[in-house]
Amino acid sequence: MKKIIYILIGFTLITSCEKELDINRDPDAIAPSQLALNVELPASITGIAGAQGAPYALIGGFWSQYWTQSNAANQYRLLDNYNLGTTDGIQSGAWNAMYDGLLDVRNVKNNAAAAENWNYYLIATVLEAYGSQLLTDFYGAIPYSQANDQEFLQPIFDSGPDVYDLMIADLDDALSRNLNASNGLVPGADDLVFGGDMSNWVKFANTLKLKIYLRQTEARPGVASAGISAMINSGTQFLDTDAALTGFTDAPNLSNPLFESDRRQLNVGTNLRASTTMYSFLDTNGDERLSEFYGAGNPLNQGDFNNTEIDPTSISVVNLSPTTPVYFISWEESLFLQAEAMVRYNGGSGAEDLYNAAVQESFNKWGIDGSTYVNGGVYDYAGGSMEAQIEDIITQKWVASFPGNGAEAFFEWHRTGYPNTSSVAQDDVAYVPGEIVYSIEGTTGGVFPQRIEYPNTELSRNSNAPELESITSPIWWNQ
């Protein structure tokens, strides 16, 4: 894998490639239209991975209650107590990092279209939709149709439903191109995800479409049903491998972005502590992933970072590895998506097998045999009502998304209601292990965060920015 540089300024994460990728150059020296596709593509991939894999992974992990802020530090208190505002560094850093990555992605897409290089065109379109889906699901309306276009210095904000429709249209357009008639360069080592295997990029595009349709099951059921049914009936192929950036090593600037930003660059290894929410679920079910997720000790109740009566050394620290890949869509996520689609739109046919395979693949990631947990085990597929089956699927997807894809678990919790939400505090004997709780130090009056507010840098510079909505205002697909 090409070397990746992570620069943390406050909370601002910027990703780029070293000089060997020829990206860090005088912008006046070469026009964007002249950048070679195989030179800019690695920067595109690492840019999206850096934004998704560090700041958004961090936020998602707090709000999906994988971890909570240590009571011996204060680095992430604003995340844990839902007080993330418009001027916080992690907020503006995440937004800027993702749009910086999308700038490269869209330039690759434009140059590929001009050259009729449909291989690179498909890759760039998938990355564009992937990054944009994360943005719109966190913020709602975002710049999409005019984003990263020098003709629009103040791009309009397309509504959430419009962004969804545009992403589907763009993916369909890229999938309709004849890859066998692609001109020019052929992706190879510069494709840091699949090494130039275009069949996997087609499956990635299809799986991303499936995710986009499923996210609309409550808000636009007709759109979701029509889109997914068409995919099922046509025998669409979905990811049967990980769409991921791999090859990280345990060295400065070369490791997993979440590890790099939280552990190495902050020089603090104990900020993130095991949340009682996830810890209790794994512990109660005798799940061997517990010792992979967390170190020795006890969990801390979500948001209990002001509790000075608990010895910090007795609280379990979250395990993060410098070599963990950044998963755009993992194999198990693909299987869970397919399982839910079959439950909702195909009478449940094949859903149990897909669910079992997904759970076992999640265990495989940690070198554990998960076969005893399904087919009569503690994670036996519920069957029965559609709702019971969806609860099983989404709950296990929540676990499988640890550590870097908590954002997806957060979105799915709001869409489906799973994991369930607790009506009591975690120190109450009636607390059910694994249920989401409101943070002890929450600042939003008992209402969970629903979105990230736009950064002040965007609000102050773009006259087309919409009126600011509260962090507790639901995203459109959750209304």
PDB file of N, CA and C in Angstrom, residues 66 207 210-211 214 238-244 289 293 324-340 351 353-367 392-405 408 412:
ATOM      1  N   TYR A  66     -20.064   2.167  21.474  1.00  0.00           N
ATOM      2  CA  TYR A  66     -18.962   1.218  21.543  1.00  0.00           C
ATOM      3  C   TYR A  66     -18.008   1.634  22.663  1.00  0.00           C
ATOM      4  N   THR A 207     -23.900  -3.110  -4.011  1.00  0.00           N
ATOM      5  CA  THR A 207     -24.114  -3.199  -2.566  1.00  0.00           C
ATOM      6  C   THR A 207     -24.385  -1.826  -1.979  1.00  0.00           C
ATOM      7  N   LEU A 210     -27.911  -1.025  -2.696  1.00  0.00           N
ATOM      8  CA  LEU A 210     -28.775  -1.751  -1.769  1.00  0.00           C
ATOM      9  C   LEU A 210     -28.857  -1.029  -0.431  1.00  0.00           C
ATOM     10  N   LYS A 211     -27.729  -0.552   0.052  1.00  0.00           N
ATOM     11  CA  LYS A 211     -27.728   0.175   1.316  1.00  0.00           C
ATOM     12  C   LYS A 211     -28.561   1.458   1.219  1.00  0.00           C
ATOM     13  N   LEU A 214     -32.232   0.530   1.250  1.00  0.00           N
ATOM     14  CA  LEU A 214     -32.680   0.079   2.562  1.00  0.00           C
ATOM     15  C   LEU A 214     -32.802   1.226   3.555  1.00  0.00           C
ATOM     16  N   PHE A 238     -23.776  -9.016  -5.273  1.00  0.00           N
ATOM     17  CA  PHE A 238     -23.317  -8.110  -4.217  1.00  0.00           C
ATOM     18  C   PHE A 238     -21.938  -8.540  -3.716  1.00  0.00           C
ATOM     19  N   LEU A 239     -21.329  -7.691  -2.918  1.00  0.00           N
ATOM     20  CA  LEU A 239     -19.977  -7.949  -2.431  1.00  0.00           C
ATOM     21  C   LEU A 239     -19.887  -9.290  -1.711  1.00  0.00           C
ATOM     22  N   ASP A 240     -18.908 -10.086  -2.108  1.00  0.00           N
ATOM     23  CA  ASP A 240     -18.592 -11.323  -1.414  1.00  0.00           C
ATOM     24  C   ASP A 240     -17.142 -11.294  -0.949  1.00  0.00           C
ATOM     25  N   THR A 241     -16.665 -10.093  -0.729  1.00  0.00           N
ATOM     26  CA  THR A 241     -15.345  -9.836  -0.168  1.00  0.00           C
ATOM     27  C   THR A 241     -15.402  -8.454   0.465  1.00  0.00           C
ATOM     28  N   ASP A 242     -14.360  -8.080   1.179  1.00  0.00           N
ATOM     29  CA  ASP A 242     -14.343  -6.759   1.809  1.00  0.00           C
ATOM     30  C   ASP A 242     -13.970  -5.675   0.816  1.00  0.00           C
ATOM     31  N   ALA A 243     -14.730  -4.584   0.834  1.00  0.00           N
ATOM     32  CA  ALA A 243     -14.298  -3.365   0.151  1.00  0.00           C
ATOM     33  C   ALA A 243     -13.579  -2.541   1.201  1.00  0.00           C
ATOM     34  N   ALA A 244     -12.265  -2.604   1.202  1.00  0.00           N
ATOM     35  CA  ALA A 244     -11.498  -2.048   2.313  1.00  0.00           C
ATOM     36  C   ALA A 244     -10.133  -1.554   1.857  1.00  0.00           C
ATOM     37  N   ARG A 289     -15.652 -12.226  21.295  1.00  0.00           N
ATOM     38  CA  ARG A 289     -15.151 -10.969  20.742  1.00  0.00           C
ATOM     39  C   ARG A 289     -14.903  -9.931  21.832  1.00  0.00           C
ATOM     40  N   PHE A 293     -12.328  -6.738  21.610  1.00  0.00           N
ATOM     41  CA  PHE A 293     -12.784  -5.356  21.575  1.00  0.00           C
ATOM     42  C   PHE A 293     -12.181  -4.524  22.714  1.00  0.00           C
ATOM     43  N   THR A 324      -5.582  -2.489  11.548  1.00  0.00           N
ATOM     44  CA  THR A 324      -6.966  -2.759  11.163  1.00  0.00           C
ATOM     45  C   THR A 324      -7.296  -2.055   9.848  1.00  0.00           C
ATOM     46  N   PRO A 325      -7.862  -2.739   8.881  1.00  0.00           N
ATOM     47  CA  PRO A 325      -8.253  -2.073   7.637  1.00  0.00           C
ATOM     48  C   PRO A 325      -9.349  -1.035   7.878  1.00  0.00           C
ATOM     49  N   VAL A 326      -9.491  -0.112   6.946  1.00  0.00           N
ATOM     50  CA  VAL A 326     -10.665   0.752   6.900  1.00  0.00           C
ATOM     51  C   VAL A 326     -11.666   0.066   5.982  1.00  0.00           C
ATOM     52  N   TYR A 327     -12.774  -0.345   6.562  1.00  0.00           N
ATOM     53  CA  TYR A 327     -13.789  -1.049   5.786  1.00  0.00           C
ATOM     54  C   TYR A 327     -14.806  -0.050   5.243  1.00  0.00           C
ATOM     55  N   PHE A 328     -14.866   0.067   3.929  1.00  0.00           N
ATOM     56  CA  PHE A 328     -15.921   0.869   3.318  1.00  0.00           C
ATOM     57  C   PHE A 328     -17.239   0.100   3.454  1.00  0.00           C
ATOM     58  N   ILE A 329     -17.283  -1.085   2.893  1.00  0.00           N
ATOM     59  CA  ILE A 329     -18.363  -2.042   3.152  1.00  0.00           C
ATOM     60  C   ILE A 329     -17.703  -3.408   3.324  1.00  0.00           C
ATOM     61  N   SER A 330     -17.828  -3.979   4.504  1.00  0.00           N
ATOM     62  CA  SER A 330     -17.225  -5.287   4.759  1.00  0.00           C
ATOM     63  C   SER A 330     -18.096  -6.386   4.166  1.00  0.00           C
ATOM     64  N   TRP A 331     -17.527  -7.559   4.067  1.00  0.00           N
ATOM     65  CA  TRP A 331     -18.273  -8.715   3.556  1.00  0.00           C
ATOM     66  C   TRP A 331     -19.488  -8.981   4.444  1.00  0.00           C
ATOM     67  N   GLU A 332     -19.289  -8.915   5.777  1.00  0.00           N
ATOM     68  CA  GLU A 332     -20.421  -9.190   6.652  1.00  0.00           C
ATOM     69  C   GLU A 332     -21.506  -8.126   6.540  1.00  0.00           C
ATOM     70  N   GLU A 333     -21.131  -6.866   6.323  1.00  0.00           N
ATOM     71  CA  GLU A 333     -22.163  -5.841   6.135  1.00  0.00           C
ATOM     72  C   GLU A 333     -22.967  -6.131   4.874  1.00  0.00           C
ATOM     73  N   SER A 334     -22.282  -6.544   3.813  1.00  0.00           N
ATOM     74  CA  SER A 334     -22.978  -6.917   2.586  1.00  0.00           C
ATOM     75  C   SER A 334     -23.984  -8.038   2.858  1.00  0.00           C
ATOM     76  N   LEU A 335     -23.585  -9.042   3.618  1.00  0.00           N
ATOM     77  CA  LEU A 335     -24.465 -10.165   3.932  1.00  0.00           C
ATOM     78  C   LEU A 335     -25.653  -9.723   4.782  1.00  0.00           C
ATOM     79  N   PHE A 336     -25.409  -8.850   5.755  1.00  0.00           N
ATOM     80  CA  PHE A 336     -26.512  -8.346   6.580  1.00  0.00           C
ATOM     81  C   PHE A 336     -27.498  -7.531   5.744  1.00  0.00           C
ATOM     82  N   LEU A 337     -26.973  -6.711   4.828  1.00  0.00           N
ATOM     83  CA  LEU A 337     -27.846  -5.942   3.945  1.00  0.00           C
ATOM     84  C   LEU A 337     -28.712  -6.871   3.098  1.00  0.00           C
ATOM     85  N   GLN A 338     -28.093  -7.895   2.560  1.00  0.00           N
ATOM     86  CA  GLN A 338     -28.844  -8.853   1.741  1.00  0.00           C
ATOM     87  C   GLN A 338     -29.893  -9.589   2.574  1.00  0.00           C
ATOM     88  N   ALA A 339     -29.533  -9.940   3.807  1.00  0.00           N
ATOM     89  CA  ALA A 339     -30.476 -10.647   4.674  1.00  0.00           C
ATOM     90  C   ALA A 339     -31.709  -9.790   4.938  1.00  0.00           C
ATOM     91  N   GLU A 340     -31.495  -8.516   5.252  1.00  0.00           N
ATOM     92  CA  GLU A 340     -32.637  -7.642   5.499  1.00  0.00           C
ATOM     93  C   GLU A 340     -33.491  -7.480   4.246  1.00  0.00           C
ATOM     94  N   ALA A 351     -32.772 -15.632   3.972  1.00  0.00           N
ATOM     95  CA  ALA A 351     -32.308 -14.638   4.944  1.00  0.00           C
ATOM     96  C   ALA A 351     -31.512 -15.268   6.083  1.00  0.00           C
ATOM     97  N   ASP A 353     -29.693 -18.035   6.130  1.00  0.00           N
ATOM     98  CA  ASP A 353     -28.350 -18.430   5.693  1.00  0.00           C
ATOM     99  C   ASP A 353     -27.446 -17.209   5.557  1.00  0.00           C
ATOM    100  N   LEU A 354     -27.983 -16.115   5.035  1.00  0.00           N
ATOM    101  CA  LEU A 354     -27.195 -14.890   4.896  1.00  0.00           C
ATOM    102  C   LEU A 354     -26.820 -14.336   6.264  1.00  0.00           C
ATOM    103  N   TYR A 355     -27.765 -14.348   7.190  1.00  0.00           N
ATOM    104  CA  TYR A 355     -27.510 -13.887   8.558  1.00  0.00           C
ATOM    105  C   TYR A 355     -26.427 -14.726   9.225  1.00  0.00           C
ATOM    106  N   ASN A 356     -26.563 -16.044   9.145  1.00  0.00           N
ATOM    107  CA  ASN A 356     -25.572 -16.927   9.768  1.00  0.00           C
ATOM    108  C   ASN A 356     -24.182 -16.698   9.186  1.00  0.00           C
ATOM    109  N   ALA A 357     -24.118 -16.537   7.872  1.00  0.00           N
ATOM    110  CA  ALA A 357     -22.827 -16.301   7.225  1.00  0.00           C
ATOM    111  C   ALA A 357     -22.238 -14.966   7.670  1.00  0.00           C
ATOM    112  N   ALA A 358     -23.093 -13.961   7.838  1.00  0.00           N
ATOM    113  CA  ALA A 358     -22.618 -12.650   8.261  1.00  0.00           C
ATOM    114  C   ALA A 358     -22.050 -12.688   9.678  1.00  0.00           C
ATOM    115  N   VAL A 359     -22.768 -13.330  10.584  1.00  0.00           N
ATOM    116  CA  VAL A 359     -22.292 -13.428  11.967  1.00  0.00           C
ATOM    117  C   VAL A 359     -20.964 -14.164  12.010  1.00  0.00           C
ATOM    118  N   GLN A 360     -20.870 -15.257  11.286  1.00  0.00           N
ATOM    119  CA  GLN A 360     -19.633 -16.030  11.302  1.00  0.00           C
ATOM    120  C   GLN A 360     -18.479 -15.267  10.668  1.00  0.00           C
ATOM    121  N   GLU A 361     -18.749 -14.495   9.631  1.00  0.00           N
ATOM    122  CA  GLU A 361     -17.687 -13.698   9.020  1.00  0.00           C
ATOM    123  C   GLU A 361     -17.197 -12.630   9.978  1.00  0.00           C
ATOM    124  N   SER A 362     -18.096 -12.064  10.787  1.00  0.00           N
ATOM    125  CA  SER A 362     -17.661 -11.094  11.788  1.00  0.00           C
ATOM    126  C   SER A 362     -16.708 -11.748  12.790  1.00  0.00           C
ATOM    127  N   PHE A 363     -17.036 -12.938  13.241  1.00  0.00           N
ATOM    128  CA  PHE A 363     -16.126 -13.656  14.140  1.00  0.00           C
ATOM    129  C   PHE A 363     -14.805 -13.980  13.437  1.00  0.00           C
ATOM    130  N   ASN A 364     -14.891 -14.330  12.166  1.00  0.00           N
ATOM    131  CA  ASN A 364     -13.668 -14.644  11.417  1.00  0.00           C
ATOM    132  C   ASN A 364     -12.693 -13.479  11.433  1.00  0.00           C
ATOM    133  N   LYS A 365     -13.208 -12.266  11.394  1.00  0.00           N
ATOM    134  CA  LYS A 365     -12.352 -11.084  11.388  1.00  0.00           C
ATOM    135  C   LYS A 365     -11.428 -11.067  12.610  1.00  0.00           C
ATOM    136  N   TRP A 366     -11.895 -11.688  13.682  1.00  0.00           N
ATOM    137  CA  TRP A 366     -11.135 -11.673  14.934  1.00  0.00           C
ATOM    138  C   TRP A 366     -10.462 -13.016  15.212  1.00  0.00           C
ATOM    139  N   GLY A 367     -10.441 -13.887  14.197  1.00  0.00           N
ATOM    140  CA  GLY A 367      -9.796 -15.179  14.346  1.00  0.00           C
ATOM    141  C   GLY A 367     -10.537 -16.119  15.265  1.00  0.00           C
ATOM    142  N   ASP A 392     -32.758  -9.138  14.926  1.00  0.00           N
ATOM    143  CA  ASP A 392     -31.557  -9.979  14.967  1.00  0.00           C
ATOM    144  C   ASP A 392     -30.490  -9.453  14.007  1.00  0.00           C
ATOM    145  N   ILE A 393     -30.913  -9.143  12.793  1.00  0.00           N
ATOM    146  CA  ILE A 393     -29.963  -8.706  11.761  1.00  0.00           C
ATOM    147  C   ILE A 393     -29.284  -7.405  12.152  1.00  0.00           C
ATOM    148  N   ILE A 394     -30.059  -6.416  12.562  1.00  0.00           N
ATOM    149  CA  ILE A 394     -29.492  -5.093  12.861  1.00  0.00           C
ATOM    150  C   ILE A 394     -28.670  -5.124  14.144  1.00  0.00           C
ATOM    151  N   THR A 395     -29.097  -5.905  15.124  1.00  0.00           N
ATOM    152  CA  THR A 395     -28.313  -6.001  16.364  1.00  0.00           C
ATOM    153  C   THR A 395     -26.946  -6.595  16.090  1.00  0.00           C
ATOM    154  N   GLN A 396     -26.898  -7.662  15.295  1.00  0.00           N
ATOM    155  CA  GLN A 396     -25.610  -8.259  14.980  1.00  0.00           C
ATOM    156  C   GLN A 396     -24.778  -7.374  14.057  1.00  0.00           C
ATOM    157  N   LYS A 397     -25.431  -6.593  13.213  1.00  0.00           N
ATOM    158  CA  LYS A 397     -24.687  -5.635  12.393  1.00  0.00           C
ATOM    159  C   LYS A 397     -24.046  -4.569  13.286  1.00  0.00           C
ATOM    160  N   TRP A 398     -24.748  -4.162  14.324  1.00  0.00           N
ATOM    161  CA  TRP A 398     -24.207  -3.205  15.299  1.00  0.00           C
ATOM    162  C   TRP A 398     -22.913  -3.738  15.895  1.00  0.00           C
ATOM    163  N   VAL A 399     -22.904  -4.981  16.319  1.00  0.00           N
ATOM    164  CA  VAL A 399     -21.689  -5.570  16.898  1.00  0.00           C
ATOM    165  C   VAL A 399     -20.595  -5.663  15.842  1.00  0.00           C
ATOM    166  N   ALA A 400     -20.963  -6.136  14.659  1.00  0.00           N
ATOM    167  CA  ALA A 400     -19.979  -6.381  13.611  1.00  0.00           C
ATOM    168  C   ALA A 400     -19.347  -5.107  13.074  1.00  0.00           C
ATOM    169  N   SER A 401     -19.962  -3.962  13.322  1.00  0.00           N
ATOM    170  CA  SER A 401     -19.434  -2.692  12.817  1.00  0.00           C
ATOM    171  C   SER A 401     -18.319  -2.119  13.695  1.00  0.00           C
ATOM    172  N   PHE A 402     -18.058  -2.733  14.837  1.00  0.00           N
ATOM    173  CA  PHE A 402     -16.964  -2.306  15.716  1.00  0.00           C
ATOM    174  C   PHE A 402     -15.614  -2.618  15.057  1.00  0.00           C
ATOM    175  N   PRO A 403     -14.611  -1.731  15.131  1.00  0.00           N
ATOM    176  CA  PRO A 403     -14.638  -0.418  15.768  1.00  0.00           C
ATOM    177  C   PRO A 403     -14.865   0.759  14.825  1.00  0.00           C
ATOM    178  N   GLY A 404     -14.619   0.553  13.532  1.00  0.00           N
ATOM    179  CA  GLY A 404     -14.514   1.703  12.648  1.00  0.00           C
ATOM    180  C   GLY A 404     -15.762   2.113  11.905  1.00  0.00           C
ATOM    181  N   ASN A 405     -16.842   1.326  12.006  1.00  0.00           N
ATOM    182  CA  ASN A 405     -18.052   1.630  11.248  1.00  0.00           C
ATOM    183  C   ASN A 405     -19.250   1.910  12.144  1.00  0.00           C
ATOM    184  N   GLU A 408     -22.376   3.736  10.673  1.00  0.00           N
ATOM    185  CA  GLU A 408     -23.447   2.957  10.050  1.00  0.00           C
ATOM    186  C   GLU A 408     -24.361   2.354  11.109  1.00  0.00           C
ATOM    187  N   GLU A 412     -28.390   3.033  11.442  1.00  0.00           N
ATOM    188  CA  GLU A 412     -29.325   1.922  11.451  1.00  0.00           C
ATOM    189  C   GLU A 412     -30.146   1.880  12.732  1.00  0.00           C
TER     190      GLU A 412
END
